[in-house]
Short mmCIF file of C-alpha atoms and ligand atoms in Angstrom, two decimals:
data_model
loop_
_atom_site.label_atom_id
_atom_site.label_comp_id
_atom_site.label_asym_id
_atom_site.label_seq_id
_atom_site.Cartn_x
_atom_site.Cartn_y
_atom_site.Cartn_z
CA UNK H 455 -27.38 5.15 16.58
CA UNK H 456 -26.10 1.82 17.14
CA UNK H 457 -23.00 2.14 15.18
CA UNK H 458 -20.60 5.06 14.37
CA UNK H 459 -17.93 4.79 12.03
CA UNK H 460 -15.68 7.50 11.41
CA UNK H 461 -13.68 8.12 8.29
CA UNK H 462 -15.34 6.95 4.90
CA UNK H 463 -12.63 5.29 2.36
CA UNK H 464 -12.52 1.48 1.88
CA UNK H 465 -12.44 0.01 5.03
CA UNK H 466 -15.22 2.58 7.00
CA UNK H 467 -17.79 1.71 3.73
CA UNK H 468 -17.16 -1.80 4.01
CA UNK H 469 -17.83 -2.22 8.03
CA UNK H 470 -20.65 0.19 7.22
CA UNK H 471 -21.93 -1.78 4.37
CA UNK H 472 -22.26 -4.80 6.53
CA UNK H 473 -23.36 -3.82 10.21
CA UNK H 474 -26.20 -2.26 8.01
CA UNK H 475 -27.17 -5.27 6.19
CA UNK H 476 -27.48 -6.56 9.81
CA UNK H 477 -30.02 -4.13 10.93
CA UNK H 478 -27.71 -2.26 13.04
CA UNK H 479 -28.38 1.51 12.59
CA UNK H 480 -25.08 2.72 10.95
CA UNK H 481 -23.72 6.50 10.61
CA UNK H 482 -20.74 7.42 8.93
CA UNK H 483 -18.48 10.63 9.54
CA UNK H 484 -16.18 11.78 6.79
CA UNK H 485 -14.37 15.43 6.77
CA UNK H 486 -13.46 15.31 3.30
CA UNK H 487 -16.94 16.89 0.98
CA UNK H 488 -16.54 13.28 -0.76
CA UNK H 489 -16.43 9.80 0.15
CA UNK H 490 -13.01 7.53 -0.77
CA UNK H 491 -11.24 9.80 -1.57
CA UNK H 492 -8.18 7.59 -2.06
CA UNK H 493 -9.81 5.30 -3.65
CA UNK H 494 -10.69 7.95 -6.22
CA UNK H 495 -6.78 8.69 -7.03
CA UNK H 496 -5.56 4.79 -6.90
CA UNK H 497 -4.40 2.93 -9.43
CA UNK H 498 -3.32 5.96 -11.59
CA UNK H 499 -7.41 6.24 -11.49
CA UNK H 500 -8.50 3.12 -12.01
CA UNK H 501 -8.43 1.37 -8.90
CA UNK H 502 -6.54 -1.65 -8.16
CA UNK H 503 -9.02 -2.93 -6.00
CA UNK H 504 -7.77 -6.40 -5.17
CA UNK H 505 -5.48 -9.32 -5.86
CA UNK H 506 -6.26 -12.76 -6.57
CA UNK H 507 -3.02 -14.08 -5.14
CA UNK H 508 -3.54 -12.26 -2.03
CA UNK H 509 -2.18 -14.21 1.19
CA UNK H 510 -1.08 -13.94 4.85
CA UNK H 511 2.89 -13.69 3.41
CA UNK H 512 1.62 -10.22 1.33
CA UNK H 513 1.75 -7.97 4.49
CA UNK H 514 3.91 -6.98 6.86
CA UNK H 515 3.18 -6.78 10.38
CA UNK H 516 4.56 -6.89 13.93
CA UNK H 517 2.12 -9.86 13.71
CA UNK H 518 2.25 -11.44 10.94
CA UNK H 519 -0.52 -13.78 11.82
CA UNK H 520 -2.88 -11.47 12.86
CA UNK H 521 -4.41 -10.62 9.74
CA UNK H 522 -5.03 -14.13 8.81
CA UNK H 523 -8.72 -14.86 9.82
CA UNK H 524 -9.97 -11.36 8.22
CA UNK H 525 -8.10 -12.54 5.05
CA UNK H 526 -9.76 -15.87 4.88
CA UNK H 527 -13.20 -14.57 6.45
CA UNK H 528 -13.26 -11.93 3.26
CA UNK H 529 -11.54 -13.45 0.19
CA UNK H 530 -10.81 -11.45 -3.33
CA UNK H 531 -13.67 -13.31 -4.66
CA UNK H 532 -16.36 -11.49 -2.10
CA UNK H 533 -15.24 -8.37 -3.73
CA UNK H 534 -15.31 -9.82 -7.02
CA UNK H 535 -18.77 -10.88 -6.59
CA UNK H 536 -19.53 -7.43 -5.24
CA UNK H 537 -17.89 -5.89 -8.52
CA UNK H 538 -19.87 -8.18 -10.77
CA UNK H 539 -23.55 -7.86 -9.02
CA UNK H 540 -22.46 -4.00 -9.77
CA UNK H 541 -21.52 -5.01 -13.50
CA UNK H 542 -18.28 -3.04 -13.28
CA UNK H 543 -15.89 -3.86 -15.99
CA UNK H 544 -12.83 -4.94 -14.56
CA UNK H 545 -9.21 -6.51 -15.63
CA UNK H 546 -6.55 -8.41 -14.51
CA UNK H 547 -3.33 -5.82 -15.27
CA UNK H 548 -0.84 -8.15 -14.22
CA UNK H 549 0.40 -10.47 -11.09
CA UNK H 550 -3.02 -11.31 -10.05
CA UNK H 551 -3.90 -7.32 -9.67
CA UNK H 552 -7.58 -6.59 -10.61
CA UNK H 553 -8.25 -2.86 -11.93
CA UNK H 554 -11.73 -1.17 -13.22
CA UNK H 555 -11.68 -0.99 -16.66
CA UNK H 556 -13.35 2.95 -16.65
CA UNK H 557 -12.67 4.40 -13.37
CA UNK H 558 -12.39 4.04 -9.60
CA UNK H 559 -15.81 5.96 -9.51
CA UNK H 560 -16.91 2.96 -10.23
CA UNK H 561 -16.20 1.61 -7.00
CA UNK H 562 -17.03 4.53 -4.81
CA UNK H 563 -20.33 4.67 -6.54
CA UNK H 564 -20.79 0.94 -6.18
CA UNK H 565 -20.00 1.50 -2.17
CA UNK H 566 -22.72 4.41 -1.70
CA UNK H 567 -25.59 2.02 -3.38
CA UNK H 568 -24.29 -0.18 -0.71
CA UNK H 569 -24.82 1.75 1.66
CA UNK H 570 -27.86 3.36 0.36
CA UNK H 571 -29.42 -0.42 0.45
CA UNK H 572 -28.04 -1.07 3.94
CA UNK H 573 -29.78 1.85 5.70
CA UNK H 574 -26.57 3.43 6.30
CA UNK H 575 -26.62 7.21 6.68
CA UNK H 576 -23.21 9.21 5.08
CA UNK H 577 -22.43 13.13 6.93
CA UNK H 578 -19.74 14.36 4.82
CA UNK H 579 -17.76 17.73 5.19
CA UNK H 580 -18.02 16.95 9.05
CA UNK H 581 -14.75 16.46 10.79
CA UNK H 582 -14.69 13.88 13.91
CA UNK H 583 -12.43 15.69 16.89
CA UNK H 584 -13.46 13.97 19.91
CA UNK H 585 -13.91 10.80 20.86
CA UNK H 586 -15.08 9.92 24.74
CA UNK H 587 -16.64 6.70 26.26
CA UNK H 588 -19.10 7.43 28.86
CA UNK H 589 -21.99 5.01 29.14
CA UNK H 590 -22.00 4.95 25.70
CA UNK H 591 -19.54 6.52 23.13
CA UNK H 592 -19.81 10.11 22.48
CA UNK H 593 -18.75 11.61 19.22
CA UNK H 594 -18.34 15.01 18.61
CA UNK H 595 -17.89 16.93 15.34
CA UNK H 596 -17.32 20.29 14.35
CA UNK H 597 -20.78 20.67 13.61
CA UNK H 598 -22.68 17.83 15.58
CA UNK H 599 -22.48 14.95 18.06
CA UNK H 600 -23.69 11.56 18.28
CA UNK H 601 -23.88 8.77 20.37
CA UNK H 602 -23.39 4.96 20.41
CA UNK H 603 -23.12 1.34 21.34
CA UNK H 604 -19.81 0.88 19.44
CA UNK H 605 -17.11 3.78 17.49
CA UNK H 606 -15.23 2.12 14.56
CA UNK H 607 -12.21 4.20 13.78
CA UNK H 608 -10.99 3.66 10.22
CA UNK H 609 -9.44 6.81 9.69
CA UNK H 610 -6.93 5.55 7.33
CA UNK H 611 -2.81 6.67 7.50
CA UNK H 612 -0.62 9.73 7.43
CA UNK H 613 0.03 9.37 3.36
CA UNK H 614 -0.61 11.94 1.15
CA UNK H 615 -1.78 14.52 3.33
CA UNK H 616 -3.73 16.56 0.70
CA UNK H 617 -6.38 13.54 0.34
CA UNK H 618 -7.34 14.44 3.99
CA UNK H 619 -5.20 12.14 5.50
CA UNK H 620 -4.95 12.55 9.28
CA UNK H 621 -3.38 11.04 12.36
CA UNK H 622 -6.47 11.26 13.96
CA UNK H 623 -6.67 7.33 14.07
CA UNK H 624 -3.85 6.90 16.13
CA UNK H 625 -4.65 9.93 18.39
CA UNK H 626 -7.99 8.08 19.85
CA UNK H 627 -6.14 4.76 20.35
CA UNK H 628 -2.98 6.45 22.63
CA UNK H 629 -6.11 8.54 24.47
CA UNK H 630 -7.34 4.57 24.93
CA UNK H 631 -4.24 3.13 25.89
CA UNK H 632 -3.66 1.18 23.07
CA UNK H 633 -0.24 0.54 21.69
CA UNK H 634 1.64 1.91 18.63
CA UNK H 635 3.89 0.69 16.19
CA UNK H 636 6.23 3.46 15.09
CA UNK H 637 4.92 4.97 11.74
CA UNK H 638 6.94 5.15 8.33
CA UNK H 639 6.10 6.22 4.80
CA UNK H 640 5.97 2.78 2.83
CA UNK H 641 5.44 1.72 -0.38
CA UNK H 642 7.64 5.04 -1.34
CA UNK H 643 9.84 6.40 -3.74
CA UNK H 644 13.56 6.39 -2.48
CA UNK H 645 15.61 9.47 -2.70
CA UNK H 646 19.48 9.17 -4.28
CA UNK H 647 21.76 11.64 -5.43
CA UNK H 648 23.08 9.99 -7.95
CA UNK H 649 21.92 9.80 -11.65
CA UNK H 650 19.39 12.88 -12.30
CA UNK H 651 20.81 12.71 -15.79
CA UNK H 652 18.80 9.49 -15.67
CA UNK H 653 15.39 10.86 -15.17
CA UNK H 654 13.30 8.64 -16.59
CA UNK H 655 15.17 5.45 -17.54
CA UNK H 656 12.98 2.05 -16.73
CA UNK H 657 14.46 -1.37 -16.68
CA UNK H 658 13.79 -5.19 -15.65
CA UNK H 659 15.48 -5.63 -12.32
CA UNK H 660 15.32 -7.72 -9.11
CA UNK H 661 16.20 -5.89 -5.38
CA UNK H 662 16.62 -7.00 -2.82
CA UNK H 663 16.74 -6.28 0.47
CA UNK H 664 17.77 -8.82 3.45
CA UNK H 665 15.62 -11.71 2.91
CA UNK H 666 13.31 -9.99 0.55
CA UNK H 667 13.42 -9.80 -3.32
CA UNK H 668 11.05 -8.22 -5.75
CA UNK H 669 11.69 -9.28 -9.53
CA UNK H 670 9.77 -5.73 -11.17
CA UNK H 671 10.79 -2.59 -12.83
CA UNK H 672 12.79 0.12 -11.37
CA UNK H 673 12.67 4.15 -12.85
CA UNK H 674 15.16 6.89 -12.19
CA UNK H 675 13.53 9.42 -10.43
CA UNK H 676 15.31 13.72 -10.95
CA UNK H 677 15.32 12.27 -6.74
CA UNK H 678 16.35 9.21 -6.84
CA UNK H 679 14.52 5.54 -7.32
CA UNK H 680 10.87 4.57 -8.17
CA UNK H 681 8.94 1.82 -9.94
CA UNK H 682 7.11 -1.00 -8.80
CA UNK H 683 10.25 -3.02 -7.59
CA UNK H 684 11.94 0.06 -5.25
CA UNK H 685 8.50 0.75 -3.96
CA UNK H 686 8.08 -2.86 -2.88
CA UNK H 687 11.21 -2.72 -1.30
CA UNK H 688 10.77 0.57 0.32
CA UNK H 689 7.94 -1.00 2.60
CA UNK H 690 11.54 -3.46 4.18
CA UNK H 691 14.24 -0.86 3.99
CA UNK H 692 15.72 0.86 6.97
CA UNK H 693 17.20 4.08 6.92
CA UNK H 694 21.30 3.58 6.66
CA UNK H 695 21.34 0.41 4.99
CA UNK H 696 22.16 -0.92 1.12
CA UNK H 697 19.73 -2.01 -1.57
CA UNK H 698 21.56 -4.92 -3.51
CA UNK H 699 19.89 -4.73 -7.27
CA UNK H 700 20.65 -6.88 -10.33
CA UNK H 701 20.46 -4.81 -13.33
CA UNK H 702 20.73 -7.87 -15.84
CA UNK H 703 18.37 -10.26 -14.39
CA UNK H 704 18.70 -13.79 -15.89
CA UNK H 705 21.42 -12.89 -17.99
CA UNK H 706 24.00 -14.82 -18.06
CA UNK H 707 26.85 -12.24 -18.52
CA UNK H 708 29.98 -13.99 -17.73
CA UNK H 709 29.63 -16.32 -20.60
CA UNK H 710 28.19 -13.36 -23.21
CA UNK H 711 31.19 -11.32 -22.28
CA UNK H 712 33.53 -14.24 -23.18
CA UNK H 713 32.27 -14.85 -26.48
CA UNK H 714 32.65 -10.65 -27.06
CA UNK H 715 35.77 -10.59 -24.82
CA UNK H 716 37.03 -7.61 -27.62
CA UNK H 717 34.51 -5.11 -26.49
CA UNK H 718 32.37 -4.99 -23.61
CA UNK H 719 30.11 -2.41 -24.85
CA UNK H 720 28.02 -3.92 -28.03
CA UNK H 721 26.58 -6.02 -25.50
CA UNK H 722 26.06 -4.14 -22.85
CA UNK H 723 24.13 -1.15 -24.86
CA UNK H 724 21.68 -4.57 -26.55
CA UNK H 725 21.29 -5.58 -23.19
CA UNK H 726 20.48 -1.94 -20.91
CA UNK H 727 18.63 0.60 -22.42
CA UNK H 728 20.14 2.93 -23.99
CA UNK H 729 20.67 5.77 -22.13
CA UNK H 730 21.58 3.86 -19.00
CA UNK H 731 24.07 1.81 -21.26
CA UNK H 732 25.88 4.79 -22.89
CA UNK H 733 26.06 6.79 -18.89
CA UNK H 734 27.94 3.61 -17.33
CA UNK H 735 29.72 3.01 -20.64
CA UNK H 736 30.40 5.79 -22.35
CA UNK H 737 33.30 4.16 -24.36
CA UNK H 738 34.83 0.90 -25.60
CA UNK H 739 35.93 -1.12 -22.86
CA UNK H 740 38.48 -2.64 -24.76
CA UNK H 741 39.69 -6.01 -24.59
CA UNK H 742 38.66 -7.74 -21.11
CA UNK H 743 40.46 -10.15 -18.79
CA UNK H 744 38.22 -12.91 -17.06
CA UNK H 745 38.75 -11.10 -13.87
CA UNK H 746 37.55 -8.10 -15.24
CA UNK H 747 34.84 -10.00 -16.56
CA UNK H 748 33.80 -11.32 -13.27
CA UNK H 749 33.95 -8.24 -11.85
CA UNK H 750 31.90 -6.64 -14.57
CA UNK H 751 29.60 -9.45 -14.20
CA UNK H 752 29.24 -9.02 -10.44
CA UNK H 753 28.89 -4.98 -10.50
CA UNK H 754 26.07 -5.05 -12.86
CA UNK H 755 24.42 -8.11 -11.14
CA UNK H 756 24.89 -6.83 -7.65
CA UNK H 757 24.53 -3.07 -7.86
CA UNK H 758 24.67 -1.55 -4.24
CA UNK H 759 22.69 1.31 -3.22
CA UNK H 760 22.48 3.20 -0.41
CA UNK H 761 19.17 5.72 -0.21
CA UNK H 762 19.49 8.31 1.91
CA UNK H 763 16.02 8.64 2.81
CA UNK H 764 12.20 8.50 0.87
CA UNK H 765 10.22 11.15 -0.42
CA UNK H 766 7.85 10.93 2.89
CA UNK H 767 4.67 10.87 3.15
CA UNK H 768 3.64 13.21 0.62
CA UNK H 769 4.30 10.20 -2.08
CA UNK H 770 4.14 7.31 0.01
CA UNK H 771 1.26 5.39 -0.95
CA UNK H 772 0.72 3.59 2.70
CA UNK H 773 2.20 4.10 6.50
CA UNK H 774 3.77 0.99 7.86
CA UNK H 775 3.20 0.02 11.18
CA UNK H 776 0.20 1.67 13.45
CA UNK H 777 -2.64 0.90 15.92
CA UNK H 778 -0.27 -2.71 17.44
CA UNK H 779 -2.56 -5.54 16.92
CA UNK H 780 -1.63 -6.89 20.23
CA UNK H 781 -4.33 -4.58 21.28
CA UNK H 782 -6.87 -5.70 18.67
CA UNK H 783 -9.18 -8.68 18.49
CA UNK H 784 -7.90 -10.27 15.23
CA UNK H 785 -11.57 -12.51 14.78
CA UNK H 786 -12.97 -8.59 15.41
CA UNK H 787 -10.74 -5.86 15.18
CA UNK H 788 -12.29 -4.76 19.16
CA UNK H 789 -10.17 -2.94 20.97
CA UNK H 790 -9.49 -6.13 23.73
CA UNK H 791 -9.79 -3.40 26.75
CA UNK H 792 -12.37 -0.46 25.01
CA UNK H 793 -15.30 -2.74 24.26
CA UNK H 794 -17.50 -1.55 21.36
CA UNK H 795 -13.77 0.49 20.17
CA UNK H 796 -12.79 -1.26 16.58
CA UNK H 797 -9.88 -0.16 14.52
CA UNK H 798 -10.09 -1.61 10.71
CA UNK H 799 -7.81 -0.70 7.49
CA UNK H 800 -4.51 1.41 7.29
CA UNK H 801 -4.77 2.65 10.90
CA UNK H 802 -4.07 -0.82 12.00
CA UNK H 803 -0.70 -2.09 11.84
CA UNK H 804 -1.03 -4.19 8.76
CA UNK H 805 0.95 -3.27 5.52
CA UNK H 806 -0.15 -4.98 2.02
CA UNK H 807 2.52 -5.09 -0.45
CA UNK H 808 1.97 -3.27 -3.47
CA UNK H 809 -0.97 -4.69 -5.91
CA UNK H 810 -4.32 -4.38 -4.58
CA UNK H 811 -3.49 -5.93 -1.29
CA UNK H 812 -4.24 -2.92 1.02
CA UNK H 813 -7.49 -2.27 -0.72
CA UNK H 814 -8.13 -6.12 0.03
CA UNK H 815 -7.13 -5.51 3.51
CA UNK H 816 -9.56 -2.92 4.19
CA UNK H 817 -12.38 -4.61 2.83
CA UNK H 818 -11.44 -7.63 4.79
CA UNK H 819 -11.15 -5.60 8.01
CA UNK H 820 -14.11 -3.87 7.43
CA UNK H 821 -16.11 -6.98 6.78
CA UNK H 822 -14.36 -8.70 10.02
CA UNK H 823 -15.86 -5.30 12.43
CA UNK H 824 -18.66 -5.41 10.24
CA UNK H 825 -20.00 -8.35 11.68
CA UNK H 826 -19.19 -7.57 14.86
CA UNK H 827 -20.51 -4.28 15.54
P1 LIG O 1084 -8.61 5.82 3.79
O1 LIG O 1084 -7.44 6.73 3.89
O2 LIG O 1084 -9.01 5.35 2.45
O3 LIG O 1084 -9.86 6.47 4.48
C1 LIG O 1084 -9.82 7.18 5.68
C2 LIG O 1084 -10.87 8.25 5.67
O4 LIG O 1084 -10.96 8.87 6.96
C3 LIG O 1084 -10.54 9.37 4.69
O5 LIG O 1084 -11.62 9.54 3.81
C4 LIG O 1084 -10.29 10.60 5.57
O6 LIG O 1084 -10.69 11.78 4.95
C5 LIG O 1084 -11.16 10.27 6.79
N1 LIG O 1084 -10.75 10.94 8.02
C6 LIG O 1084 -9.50 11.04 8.55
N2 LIG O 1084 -9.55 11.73 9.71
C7 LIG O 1084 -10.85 12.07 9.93
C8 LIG O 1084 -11.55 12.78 10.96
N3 LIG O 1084 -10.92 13.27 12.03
N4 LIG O 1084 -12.90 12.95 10.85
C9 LIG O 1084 -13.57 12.44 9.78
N5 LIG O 1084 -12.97 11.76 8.78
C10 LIG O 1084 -11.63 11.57 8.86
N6 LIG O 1084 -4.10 0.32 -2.51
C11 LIG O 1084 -4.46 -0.71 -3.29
O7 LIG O 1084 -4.76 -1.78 -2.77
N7 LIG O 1084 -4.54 -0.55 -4.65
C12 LIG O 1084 -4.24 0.63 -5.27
O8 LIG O 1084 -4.39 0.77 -6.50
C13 LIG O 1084 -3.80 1.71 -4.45
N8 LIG O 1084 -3.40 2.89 -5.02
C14 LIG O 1084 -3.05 3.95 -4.21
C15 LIG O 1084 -2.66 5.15 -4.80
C16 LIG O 1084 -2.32 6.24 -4.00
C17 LIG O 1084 -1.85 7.52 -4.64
C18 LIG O 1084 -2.40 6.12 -2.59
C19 LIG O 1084 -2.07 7.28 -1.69
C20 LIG O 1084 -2.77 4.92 -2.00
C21 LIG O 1084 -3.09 3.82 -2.80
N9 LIG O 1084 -3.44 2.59 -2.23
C22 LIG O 1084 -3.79 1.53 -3.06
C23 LIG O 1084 -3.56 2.41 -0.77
C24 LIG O 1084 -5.04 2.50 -0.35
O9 LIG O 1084 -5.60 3.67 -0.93
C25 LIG O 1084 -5.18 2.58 1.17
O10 LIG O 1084 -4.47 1.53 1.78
C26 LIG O 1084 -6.67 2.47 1.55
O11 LIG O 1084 -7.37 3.56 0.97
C27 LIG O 1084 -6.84 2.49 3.07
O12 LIG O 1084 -8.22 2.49 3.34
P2 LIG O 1084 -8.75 3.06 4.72
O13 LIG O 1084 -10.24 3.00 4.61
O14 LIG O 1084 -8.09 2.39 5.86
O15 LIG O 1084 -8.26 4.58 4.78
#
């Protein structure tokens, strides 16, 4: 073998995908009985396998320049084109986020003819527990071992265990000296003990956190907080600290309140939904100063919130930080003192922000090793 890659989701059948369409003689190892199996469960199912807005400023990083020449090496349209030669049906849900319009089978099943056409051989059911450079690299398995020029390691994060996830990634690159950046559940619901009697409630809002703000829905969790816009911020927030979140974003409440100055509630309950309205106002508010107003005003429009902690890994749908790319080649994704050692997708220390952006980071990583290999 020339190449061994070990761990088949997005990134591994990418790299595969490509060192085979360059002749290289390409295994991959993969202890789950499937292939992408994550892929299979995102995007509620249908895959949100890239963004067309997807840039540099969409991940988070120790680095944050690193992942800039695999982005523009391996651009949302590549994949596009893929998708289309494939003629999978495909829409843009919302923000520049492509989904399939069937299923994410779609996608793993578009990968294997890939790799089927590339020469690349697939062992599944075989889990990878060793890892040791001699002359060459020798791979062992619980059933097998092989040996090669170069290892690629694309082993994937610690979230949602059940899918197989392992830290097996990170285990190889501390036996190789490389560098780690601490590990956290991202992308995450946050827990908060406030509200269960909320379960359920959705609404418009902008948090923020620091210098960060993401204008999306929010949902009250029986735990705590969830939608789109708390899982974006999850990805920034540090354990201890606030979440500022403007429940009325765009409204301009100050003025609305002055021209219903008898009762604050009428337009609060046409403005929240429902349920949310009638918990923080359960009666009239009766007649309101202007400094109540303002208050009012900046309560509603600066709502502070202080998690204390996520729901872990077990819902997270990435792990922030990893293999540091100080370590890593960015034109290559090499290991800069292991030659023929690559690291490419979640392993690495690159984050996407939620909407398609760490699928596009793994085929861009993949493609980057791919070449390389
Ligand atoms: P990935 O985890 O996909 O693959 C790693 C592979 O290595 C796995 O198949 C694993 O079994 C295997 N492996 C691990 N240890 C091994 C060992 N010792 N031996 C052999 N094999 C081993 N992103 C996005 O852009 N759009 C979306 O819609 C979603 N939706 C989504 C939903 C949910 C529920 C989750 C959990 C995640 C998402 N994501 C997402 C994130 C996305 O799935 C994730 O970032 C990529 O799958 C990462 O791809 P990798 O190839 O790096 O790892």
């Amino acid at each position: 073998m020339d190449v061994i890659v070990i761990g088949a989701g997005a990134a591994g059948l990418m790299c595969a995908i490509e060192a085979g369409k360059r002749g290289r003689r390409v295994v991959v190892l993969e202890h789950n009985p499937q292939i992408g199996r994550k892929i299979l469960i995102s995007g509620g199912g249908r895959c949100n396998f890239t963004n067309l807005h997807t840039e540099p400023g969409n991940f988070l990083s120790a680095n944050p320049h690193f992942a800039k020449s695999a982005l523009a090496r391996y651009r949302p349209d590549d994949f596009i084109g893929l998708v289309r030669k494939h003629r999978i049906p495909y829409h843009e849900k919302t923000l520049g986020q492509l989904f399939c319009d069937r299923s994410a089978r779609d996608i793993t099943s578009m990968l294997e003819a890939e790799c089927n056409a590339a020469g690349v051989s697939i062992v599944t059911a075989c889990r990878v527990d060793h890892v040791e450079a001699a002359d060459r690299f020798h791979v062992r398995t619980d059933s097998n071992s092989y040996r090669a020029e170069s290892v690629v390691i694309a082993t994937g994060g610690l979230s949602v265990p059940k899918t197989g996830a392992t830290s097996f990634g990170y285990d190889i690159a501390r036996q190789f000296g490389l560098r780690i950046q601490p590990c956290r559940p991202a992308l995450v619901p946050l827990v908060f003990d406030q509200f269960p009697e909320l379960t359920g409630v959705s609404l418009p809002v902008v948090v923020r956190d620091g210098s960060v703000a993401f204008a999306e829905k929010m949902l009250f969790t029986h735990k705590g907080l969830s939608g789109p816009a708390i899982l974006q911020a999850s990805s920034y927030w540090q354990p201890g600290t606030e979440l500022e979140i403007d429940l009325l974003p765009g409204i301009n409440l100050v003025s609305l309140l002055r021209e219903r100055r008898a009762d604050a509630r009428p337009v609060l309950s046409s403005l929240l939904p429902q349920r949310f309205a009638k918990h923080w106002f359960p009666e009239s508010t009766g007649p309101l100063s202007d400094r109540q107003i303002q208050s009012l005003s900046e309560a509603l429009h600066g709502w502070r919130v202080r998690p204390t902690g996520t729901e872990g890994y077990a819902k997270a749908e990435v792990t922030a930080g990893g293999v540091d790319t100080a370590d890593l080649s960015s034109q290559t994704m090499e290991a800069k003192k292991v030659p023929g050692l690559f690291f490419i997708g979640e392993v690495v220390d690159v984050t996407g922000r939620l909407g398609g952006f760490n699928f596009q980071w793994a085929w861009a990583s993949g493609y980057a090793a791919g070449q390389a290999v």
